[in-house]
Amino acid sequence: MEAAQAFNWPITVYYEDTDAGGVVYHSNYLKYFERARTELLRNSGVSQQALLERDLGFVVRHLAIDYIKGAKLDDQLIVRTKISELRRASIEFCQDLVNNDGQILCKAVVKVACIHSSSMKPTAIPENIKSEISSDC
């Protein structure tokens, strides 16, 4: 697979995202990254709802995150998401949360596995979904 284009998803930091000091609480970065991955898939024509109707889903299998600098209340940020690896039953995403100056505040590598929702067992990503995802990479 050639170098992937980044998918950019805007995030605004709200009061509910922050701790008493006005800094984003650490677990909320995971929510930002999750939303951006969902929107990347949606933008590629992959509906999470349609997957569920087919008894399929994506679950996080592995996550590595590096908190570099805290985001603060009212910050306007971008989550940059790239698919770094597309395998038979998994997708690896590289994600950066950046501010308007392009400074990386947080980065993560997230590997998701495709599963049958009812059995929670791994399964191959359907070819039509792989081709939709690959066309945007």
Short mmCIF file of N, CA and C in Angstrom, two decimals:
data_model
loop_
_atom_site.label_atom_id
_atom_site.label_comp_id
_atom_site.label_asym_id
_atom_site.label_seq_id
_atom_site.Cartn_x
_atom_site.Cartn_y
_atom_site.Cartn_z
N MET A 1 0.85 -1.18 0.00
CA MET A 1 0.00 0.00 0.00
C MET A 1 0.89 1.24 0.00
N GLU A 2 0.56 2.21 -0.84
CA GLU A 2 1.36 3.43 -0.88
C GLU A 2 1.01 4.32 0.31
N ALA A 3 1.78 5.40 0.46
CA ALA A 3 1.57 6.29 1.60
C ALA A 3 0.14 6.81 1.63
N ALA A 4 -0.48 6.71 2.78
CA ALA A 4 -1.87 7.11 2.93
C ALA A 4 -2.00 8.62 3.07
N GLN A 5 -3.10 9.14 2.52
CA GLN A 5 -3.46 10.53 2.74
C GLN A 5 -4.07 10.64 4.13
N ALA A 6 -3.83 11.73 4.80
CA ALA A 6 -4.44 11.93 6.11
C ALA A 6 -5.88 12.36 5.96
N PHE A 7 -6.74 11.80 6.79
CA PHE A 7 -8.13 12.24 6.90
C PHE A 7 -8.17 13.17 8.10
N ASN A 8 -8.66 14.38 7.91
CA ASN A 8 -8.68 15.38 8.98
C ASN A 8 -10.09 15.55 9.51
N TRP A 9 -10.22 15.50 10.85
CA TRP A 9 -11.51 15.67 11.50
C TRP A 9 -11.37 16.76 12.57
N PRO A 10 -12.17 17.84 12.48
CA PRO A 10 -12.05 18.94 13.46
C PRO A 10 -12.68 18.58 14.80
N ILE A 11 -12.04 19.05 15.84
CA ILE A 11 -12.51 18.85 17.22
C ILE A 11 -12.46 20.19 17.94
N THR A 12 -13.50 20.51 18.66
CA THR A 12 -13.49 21.66 19.57
C THR A 12 -13.51 21.12 20.99
N VAL A 13 -12.66 21.66 21.84
CA VAL A 13 -12.61 21.23 23.23
C VAL A 13 -13.70 21.97 24.01
N TYR A 14 -14.62 21.19 24.58
CA TYR A 14 -15.71 21.74 25.36
C TYR A 14 -15.41 21.61 26.86
N TYR A 15 -16.16 22.35 27.64
CA TYR A 15 -16.00 22.32 29.10
C TYR A 15 -16.08 20.89 29.63
N GLU A 16 -17.03 20.12 29.11
CA GLU A 16 -17.22 18.73 29.57
C GLU A 16 -16.01 17.84 29.31
N ASP A 17 -15.11 18.26 28.40
CA ASP A 17 -13.93 17.47 28.07
C ASP A 17 -12.77 17.69 29.04
N THR A 18 -12.89 18.71 29.88
CA THR A 18 -11.74 19.15 30.67
C THR A 18 -11.85 18.80 32.15
N ASP A 19 -10.71 18.87 32.79
CA ASP A 19 -10.67 18.69 34.25
C ASP A 19 -10.84 20.07 34.91
N ALA A 20 -10.66 20.14 36.21
CA ALA A 20 -10.86 21.39 36.95
C ALA A 20 -9.90 22.49 36.51
N GLY A 21 -8.77 22.10 35.92
CA GLY A 21 -7.78 23.08 35.46
C GLY A 21 -7.99 23.53 34.03
N GLY A 22 -9.04 23.04 33.37
CA GLY A 22 -9.31 23.45 32.00
C GLY A 22 -8.51 22.69 30.96
N VAL A 23 -7.87 21.61 31.37
CA VAL A 23 -7.07 20.78 30.46
C VAL A 23 -7.86 19.52 30.12
N VAL A 24 -7.76 19.06 28.87
CA VAL A 24 -8.51 17.88 28.46
C VAL A 24 -8.10 16.68 29.31
N TYR A 25 -9.11 16.01 29.85
CA TYR A 25 -8.91 14.80 30.65
C TYR A 25 -8.39 13.69 29.74
N HIS A 26 -7.44 12.91 30.22
CA HIS A 26 -6.71 11.97 29.37
C HIS A 26 -7.59 11.00 28.58
N SER A 27 -8.67 10.50 29.13
CA SER A 27 -9.49 9.53 28.42
C SER A 27 -10.27 10.15 27.25
N ASN A 28 -10.43 11.46 27.27
CA ASN A 28 -11.18 12.11 26.19
C ASN A 28 -10.41 12.13 24.88
N TYR A 29 -9.09 12.02 24.93
CA TYR A 29 -8.32 11.92 23.69
C TYR A 29 -8.73 10.65 22.94
N LEU A 30 -9.01 9.59 23.69
CA LEU A 30 -9.46 8.34 23.05
C LEU A 30 -10.78 8.55 22.32
N LYS A 31 -11.67 9.34 22.91
CA LYS A 31 -12.96 9.64 22.27
C LYS A 31 -12.73 10.43 20.98
N TYR A 32 -11.83 11.40 21.01
CA TYR A 32 -11.54 12.18 19.81
C TYR A 32 -11.03 11.26 18.70
N PHE A 33 -10.10 10.36 19.06
CA PHE A 33 -9.54 9.45 18.06
C PHE A 33 -10.60 8.49 17.53
N GLU A 34 -11.47 8.01 18.41
CA GLU A 34 -12.55 7.10 17.99
C GLU A 34 -13.47 7.78 16.99
N ARG A 35 -13.85 9.01 17.28
CA ARG A 35 -14.75 9.74 16.38
C ARG A 35 -14.10 9.93 15.01
N ALA A 36 -12.83 10.26 15.00
CA ALA A 36 -12.13 10.48 13.73
C ALA A 36 -12.04 9.19 12.91
N ARG A 37 -11.79 8.05 13.58
CA ARG A 37 -11.75 6.77 12.84
C ARG A 37 -13.12 6.45 12.26
N THR A 38 -14.18 6.69 13.04
CA THR A 38 -15.54 6.45 12.56
C THR A 38 -15.84 7.33 11.36
N GLU A 39 -15.44 8.59 11.41
CA GLU A 39 -15.70 9.51 10.31
C GLU A 39 -14.87 9.18 9.08
N LEU A 40 -13.65 8.69 9.28
CA LEU A 40 -12.85 8.23 8.14
C LEU A 40 -13.57 7.08 7.43
N LEU A 41 -14.06 6.12 8.20
CA LEU A 41 -14.79 4.99 7.61
C LEU A 41 -16.06 5.48 6.90
N ARG A 42 -16.81 6.36 7.56
CA ARG A 42 -18.04 6.90 6.97
C ARG A 42 -17.71 7.62 5.66
N ASN A 43 -16.64 8.42 5.68
CA ASN A 43 -16.22 9.15 4.49
C ASN A 43 -15.82 8.20 3.35
N SER A 44 -15.39 7.00 3.71
CA SER A 44 -15.01 5.98 2.72
C SER A 44 -16.20 5.15 2.27
N GLY A 45 -17.39 5.43 2.83
CA GLY A 45 -18.59 4.70 2.45
C GLY A 45 -18.90 3.51 3.34
N VAL A 46 -18.23 3.41 4.49
CA VAL A 46 -18.44 2.30 5.41
C VAL A 46 -19.30 2.78 6.58
N SER A 47 -20.50 2.23 6.69
CA SER A 47 -21.41 2.60 7.76
C SER A 47 -21.29 1.60 8.91
N GLN A 48 -21.06 2.11 10.10
CA GLN A 48 -21.00 1.24 11.28
C GLN A 48 -22.35 0.54 11.48
N GLN A 49 -23.44 1.24 11.22
CA GLN A 49 -24.77 0.66 11.37
C GLN A 49 -24.96 -0.50 10.39
N ALA A 50 -24.53 -0.32 9.15
CA ALA A 50 -24.64 -1.39 8.15
C ALA A 50 -23.80 -2.59 8.55
N LEU A 51 -22.64 -2.33 9.16
CA LEU A 51 -21.81 -3.44 9.64
C LEU A 51 -22.54 -4.23 10.72
N LEU A 52 -23.13 -3.51 11.68
CA LEU A 52 -23.86 -4.17 12.76
C LEU A 52 -25.02 -5.02 12.22
N GLU A 53 -25.68 -4.52 11.19
CA GLU A 53 -26.77 -5.28 10.58
C GLU A 53 -26.28 -6.57 9.92
N ARG A 54 -24.98 -6.61 9.58
CA ARG A 54 -24.37 -7.81 9.00
C ARG A 54 -23.66 -8.65 10.07
N ASP A 55 -23.90 -8.32 11.35
CA ASP A 55 -23.27 -9.02 12.47
C ASP A 55 -21.75 -8.84 12.47
N LEU A 56 -21.29 -7.68 12.02
CA LEU A 56 -19.87 -7.37 11.98
C LEU A 56 -19.60 -6.12 12.80
N GLY A 57 -18.38 -6.01 13.28
CA GLY A 57 -17.98 -4.81 13.99
C GLY A 57 -16.47 -4.71 14.05
N PHE A 58 -15.99 -3.54 14.40
CA PHE A 58 -14.57 -3.32 14.62
C PHE A 58 -14.36 -3.06 16.11
N VAL A 59 -13.41 -3.74 16.70
CA VAL A 59 -13.08 -3.53 18.11
C VAL A 59 -11.59 -3.22 18.23
N VAL A 60 -11.26 -2.38 19.20
CA VAL A 60 -9.85 -2.05 19.43
C VAL A 60 -9.15 -3.28 20.00
N ARG A 61 -8.08 -3.66 19.33
CA ARG A 61 -7.28 -4.81 19.76
C ARG A 61 -6.01 -4.36 20.48
N HIS A 62 -5.45 -3.24 20.01
CA HIS A 62 -4.21 -2.73 20.61
C HIS A 62 -4.21 -1.21 20.46
N LEU A 63 -3.67 -0.54 21.48
CA LEU A 63 -3.59 0.91 21.48
C LEU A 63 -2.30 1.35 22.14
N ALA A 64 -1.59 2.24 21.46
CA ALA A 64 -0.41 2.88 22.04
C ALA A 64 -0.63 4.39 21.90
N ILE A 65 -0.51 5.10 23.01
CA ILE A 65 -0.81 6.54 22.98
C ILE A 65 0.32 7.31 23.66
N ASP A 66 0.60 8.49 23.11
CA ASP A 66 1.65 9.34 23.65
C ASP A 66 1.05 10.73 23.87
N TYR A 67 0.91 11.12 25.13
CA TYR A 67 0.41 12.44 25.48
C TYR A 67 1.60 13.40 25.50
N ILE A 68 1.59 14.37 24.62
CA ILE A 68 2.74 15.25 24.45
C ILE A 68 2.51 16.60 25.13
N LYS A 69 1.37 17.20 24.86
CA LYS A 69 1.05 18.51 25.44
C LYS A 69 -0.46 18.58 25.61
N GLY A 70 -0.90 19.11 26.72
CA GLY A 70 -2.33 19.16 27.00
C GLY A 70 -3.10 20.12 26.11
N ALA A 71 -4.27 19.66 25.69
CA ALA A 71 -5.20 20.54 24.99
C ALA A 71 -6.05 21.23 26.05
N LYS A 72 -6.57 22.42 25.71
CA LYS A 72 -7.28 23.22 26.70
C LYS A 72 -8.66 23.62 26.19
N LEU A 73 -9.48 24.04 27.15
CA LEU A 73 -10.83 24.50 26.87
C LEU A 73 -10.85 25.48 25.70
N ASP A 74 -11.79 25.25 24.77
CA ASP A 74 -12.03 26.08 23.58
C ASP A 74 -10.98 25.94 22.48
N ASP A 75 -9.99 25.07 22.65
CA ASP A 75 -9.03 24.83 21.56
C ASP A 75 -9.77 24.27 20.34
N GLN A 76 -9.37 24.74 19.18
CA GLN A 76 -9.84 24.20 17.91
C GLN A 76 -8.73 23.30 17.38
N LEU A 77 -9.01 22.00 17.28
CA LEU A 77 -7.99 21.02 16.96
C LEU A 77 -8.40 20.19 15.74
N ILE A 78 -7.42 19.47 15.23
CA ILE A 78 -7.66 18.55 14.12
C ILE A 78 -7.10 17.19 14.51
N VAL A 79 -7.90 16.14 14.29
CA VAL A 79 -7.39 14.78 14.41
C VAL A 79 -7.02 14.33 12.99
N ARG A 80 -5.73 14.08 12.78
CA ARG A 80 -5.25 13.55 11.50
C ARG A 80 -5.18 12.04 11.62
N THR A 81 -5.83 11.34 10.72
CA THR A 81 -5.90 9.89 10.79
C THR A 81 -5.44 9.30 9.47
N LYS A 82 -4.56 8.32 9.56
CA LYS A 82 -4.10 7.58 8.38
C LYS A 82 -4.24 6.09 8.65
N ILE A 83 -4.55 5.35 7.63
CA ILE A 83 -4.50 3.89 7.72
C ILE A 83 -3.08 3.49 7.37
N SER A 84 -2.39 2.91 8.33
CA SER A 84 -0.99 2.53 8.10
C SER A 84 -0.86 1.08 7.66
N GLU A 85 -1.87 0.27 8.00
CA GLU A 85 -1.81 -1.14 7.60
C GLU A 85 -3.24 -1.68 7.49
N LEU A 86 -3.50 -2.35 6.38
CA LEU A 86 -4.79 -2.98 6.16
C LEU A 86 -4.52 -4.45 5.90
N ARG A 87 -4.94 -5.28 6.84
CA ARG A 87 -4.70 -6.72 6.75
C ARG A 87 -6.01 -7.46 6.57
N ARG A 88 -5.95 -8.77 6.54
CA ARG A 88 -7.13 -9.59 6.28
C ARG A 88 -8.27 -9.30 7.25
N ALA A 89 -7.95 -9.20 8.55
CA ALA A 89 -8.98 -9.03 9.56
C ALA A 89 -8.72 -7.85 10.49
N SER A 90 -7.79 -6.97 10.12
CA SER A 90 -7.49 -5.84 11.00
C SER A 90 -7.05 -4.61 10.21
N ILE A 91 -7.18 -3.48 10.87
CA ILE A 91 -6.74 -2.20 10.33
C ILE A 91 -5.92 -1.50 11.41
N GLU A 92 -4.78 -0.96 11.02
CA GLU A 92 -3.98 -0.16 11.95
C GLU A 92 -4.07 1.30 11.52
N PHE A 93 -4.42 2.16 12.48
CA PHE A 93 -4.54 3.60 12.25
C PHE A 93 -3.43 4.32 12.99
N CYS A 94 -2.85 5.33 12.37
CA CYS A 94 -1.95 6.26 13.04
C CYS A 94 -2.69 7.58 13.13
N GLN A 95 -2.77 8.13 14.34
CA GLN A 95 -3.56 9.33 14.57
C GLN A 95 -2.76 10.36 15.36
N ASP A 96 -2.90 11.62 14.94
CA ASP A 96 -2.29 12.75 15.63
C ASP A 96 -3.37 13.77 15.94
N LEU A 97 -3.32 14.34 17.12
CA LEU A 97 -4.18 15.47 17.48
C LEU A 97 -3.29 16.70 17.41
N VAL A 98 -3.64 17.64 16.52
CA VAL A 98 -2.79 18.81 16.31
C VAL A 98 -3.57 20.09 16.54
N ASN A 99 -2.84 21.14 16.93
CA ASN A 99 -3.46 22.45 17.09
C ASN A 99 -3.35 23.24 15.79
N ASN A 100 -3.83 24.47 15.80
CA ASN A 100 -3.82 25.30 14.58
C ASN A 100 -2.43 25.62 14.07
N ASP A 101 -1.42 25.51 14.93
CA ASP A 101 -0.04 25.74 14.53
C ASP A 101 0.62 24.48 13.99
N GLY A 102 -0.14 23.38 13.94
CA GLY A 102 0.41 22.12 13.45
C GLY A 102 1.20 21.36 14.51
N GLN A 103 1.19 21.84 15.75
CA GLN A 103 1.91 21.18 16.83
C GLN A 103 1.14 19.94 17.28
N ILE A 104 1.82 18.80 17.36
CA ILE A 104 1.18 17.56 17.81
C ILE A 104 1.03 17.59 19.32
N LEU A 105 -0.22 17.43 19.78
CA LEU A 105 -0.50 17.40 21.21
C LEU A 105 -0.56 15.98 21.74
N CYS A 106 -1.00 15.06 20.91
CA CYS A 106 -1.17 13.67 21.30
C CYS A 106 -1.11 12.82 20.05
N LYS A 107 -0.55 11.62 20.16
CA LYS A 107 -0.54 10.71 19.02
C LYS A 107 -0.84 9.30 19.48
N ALA A 108 -1.42 8.54 18.58
CA ALA A 108 -1.79 7.16 18.92
C ALA A 108 -1.66 6.27 17.71
N VAL A 109 -1.37 5.02 17.98
CA VAL A 109 -1.45 3.95 16.99
C VAL A 109 -2.51 3.00 17.52
N VAL A 110 -3.54 2.77 16.70
CA VAL A 110 -4.67 1.96 17.12
C VAL A 110 -4.90 0.85 16.11
N LYS A 111 -4.90 -0.37 16.61
CA LYS A 111 -5.19 -1.52 15.75
C LYS A 111 -6.58 -2.03 16.10
N VAL A 112 -7.45 -2.11 15.09
CA VAL A 112 -8.79 -2.63 15.29
C VAL A 112 -8.92 -3.94 14.55
N ALA A 113 -9.70 -4.84 15.13
CA ALA A 113 -9.96 -6.15 14.52
C ALA A 113 -11.41 -6.21 14.08
N CYS A 114 -11.64 -6.87 12.97
CA CYS A 114 -13.00 -7.11 12.50
C CYS A 114 -13.49 -8.38 13.17
N ILE A 115 -14.70 -8.32 13.73
CA ILE A 115 -15.25 -9.49 14.43
C ILE A 115 -16.70 -9.73 14.01
N HIS A 116 -17.14 -10.96 14.24
CA HIS A 116 -18.57 -11.25 14.21
C HIS A 116 -19.10 -10.76 15.56
N SER A 117 -20.06 -9.87 15.54
CA SER A 117 -20.54 -9.26 16.78
C SER A 117 -21.14 -10.28 17.74
N SER A 118 -21.86 -11.26 17.21
CA SER A 118 -22.53 -12.22 18.09
C SER A 118 -21.56 -13.18 18.77
N SER A 119 -20.53 -13.61 18.06
CA SER A 119 -19.59 -14.58 18.65
C SER A 119 -18.34 -13.92 19.23
N MET A 120 -18.10 -12.64 18.86
CA MET A 120 -16.90 -11.90 19.26
C MET A 120 -15.62 -12.57 18.73
N LYS A 121 -15.73 -13.32 17.64
CA LYS A 121 -14.57 -13.99 17.04
C LYS A 121 -14.11 -13.20 15.82
N PRO A 122 -12.79 -13.17 15.59
CA PRO A 122 -12.25 -12.45 14.43
C PRO A 122 -12.78 -13.03 13.12
N THR A 123 -12.92 -12.16 12.14
CA THR A 123 -13.34 -12.56 10.81
C THR A 123 -12.69 -11.64 9.79
N ALA A 124 -12.61 -12.09 8.56
CA ALA A 124 -12.02 -11.27 7.50
C ALA A 124 -12.87 -10.04 7.25
N ILE A 125 -12.21 -8.95 6.96
CA ILE A 125 -12.92 -7.74 6.56
C ILE A 125 -13.50 -8.01 5.17
N PRO A 126 -14.79 -7.79 4.97
CA PRO A 126 -15.37 -8.03 3.65
C PRO A 126 -14.62 -7.27 2.55
N GLU A 127 -14.45 -7.92 1.41
CA GLU A 127 -13.67 -7.34 0.31
C GLU A 127 -14.21 -5.99 -0.14
N ASN A 128 -15.53 -5.83 -0.19
CA ASN A 128 -16.07 -4.54 -0.63
C ASN A 128 -15.67 -3.42 0.33
N ILE A 129 -15.60 -3.73 1.61
CA ILE A 129 -15.18 -2.73 2.60
C ILE A 129 -13.69 -2.44 2.46
N LYS A 130 -12.89 -3.49 2.26
CA LYS A 130 -11.45 -3.29 2.06
C LYS A 130 -11.19 -2.41 0.85
N SER A 131 -11.94 -2.64 -0.22
CA SER A 131 -11.71 -1.84 -1.42
C SER A 131 -12.16 -0.39 -1.21
N GLU A 132 -13.25 -0.18 -0.48
CA GLU A 132 -13.69 1.20 -0.18
C GLU A 132 -12.66 1.93 0.67
N ILE A 133 -12.13 1.25 1.66
CA ILE A 133 -11.12 1.85 2.54
C ILE A 133 -9.83 2.10 1.76
N SER A 134 -9.41 1.11 0.97
CA SER A 134 -8.17 1.20 0.22
C SER A 134 -8.19 2.33 -0.80
N SER A 135 -9.34 2.61 -1.37
CA SER A 135 -9.40 3.65 -2.40
C SER A 135 -9.11 5.04 -1.83
N ASP A 136 -9.28 5.20 -0.53
CA ASP A 136 -9.00 6.50 0.11
C ASP A 136 -7.63 6.54 0.77
N CYS A 137 -6.92 5.43 0.76
CA CYS A 137 -5.59 5.38 1.41
C CYS A 137 -4.51 5.87 0.48
#
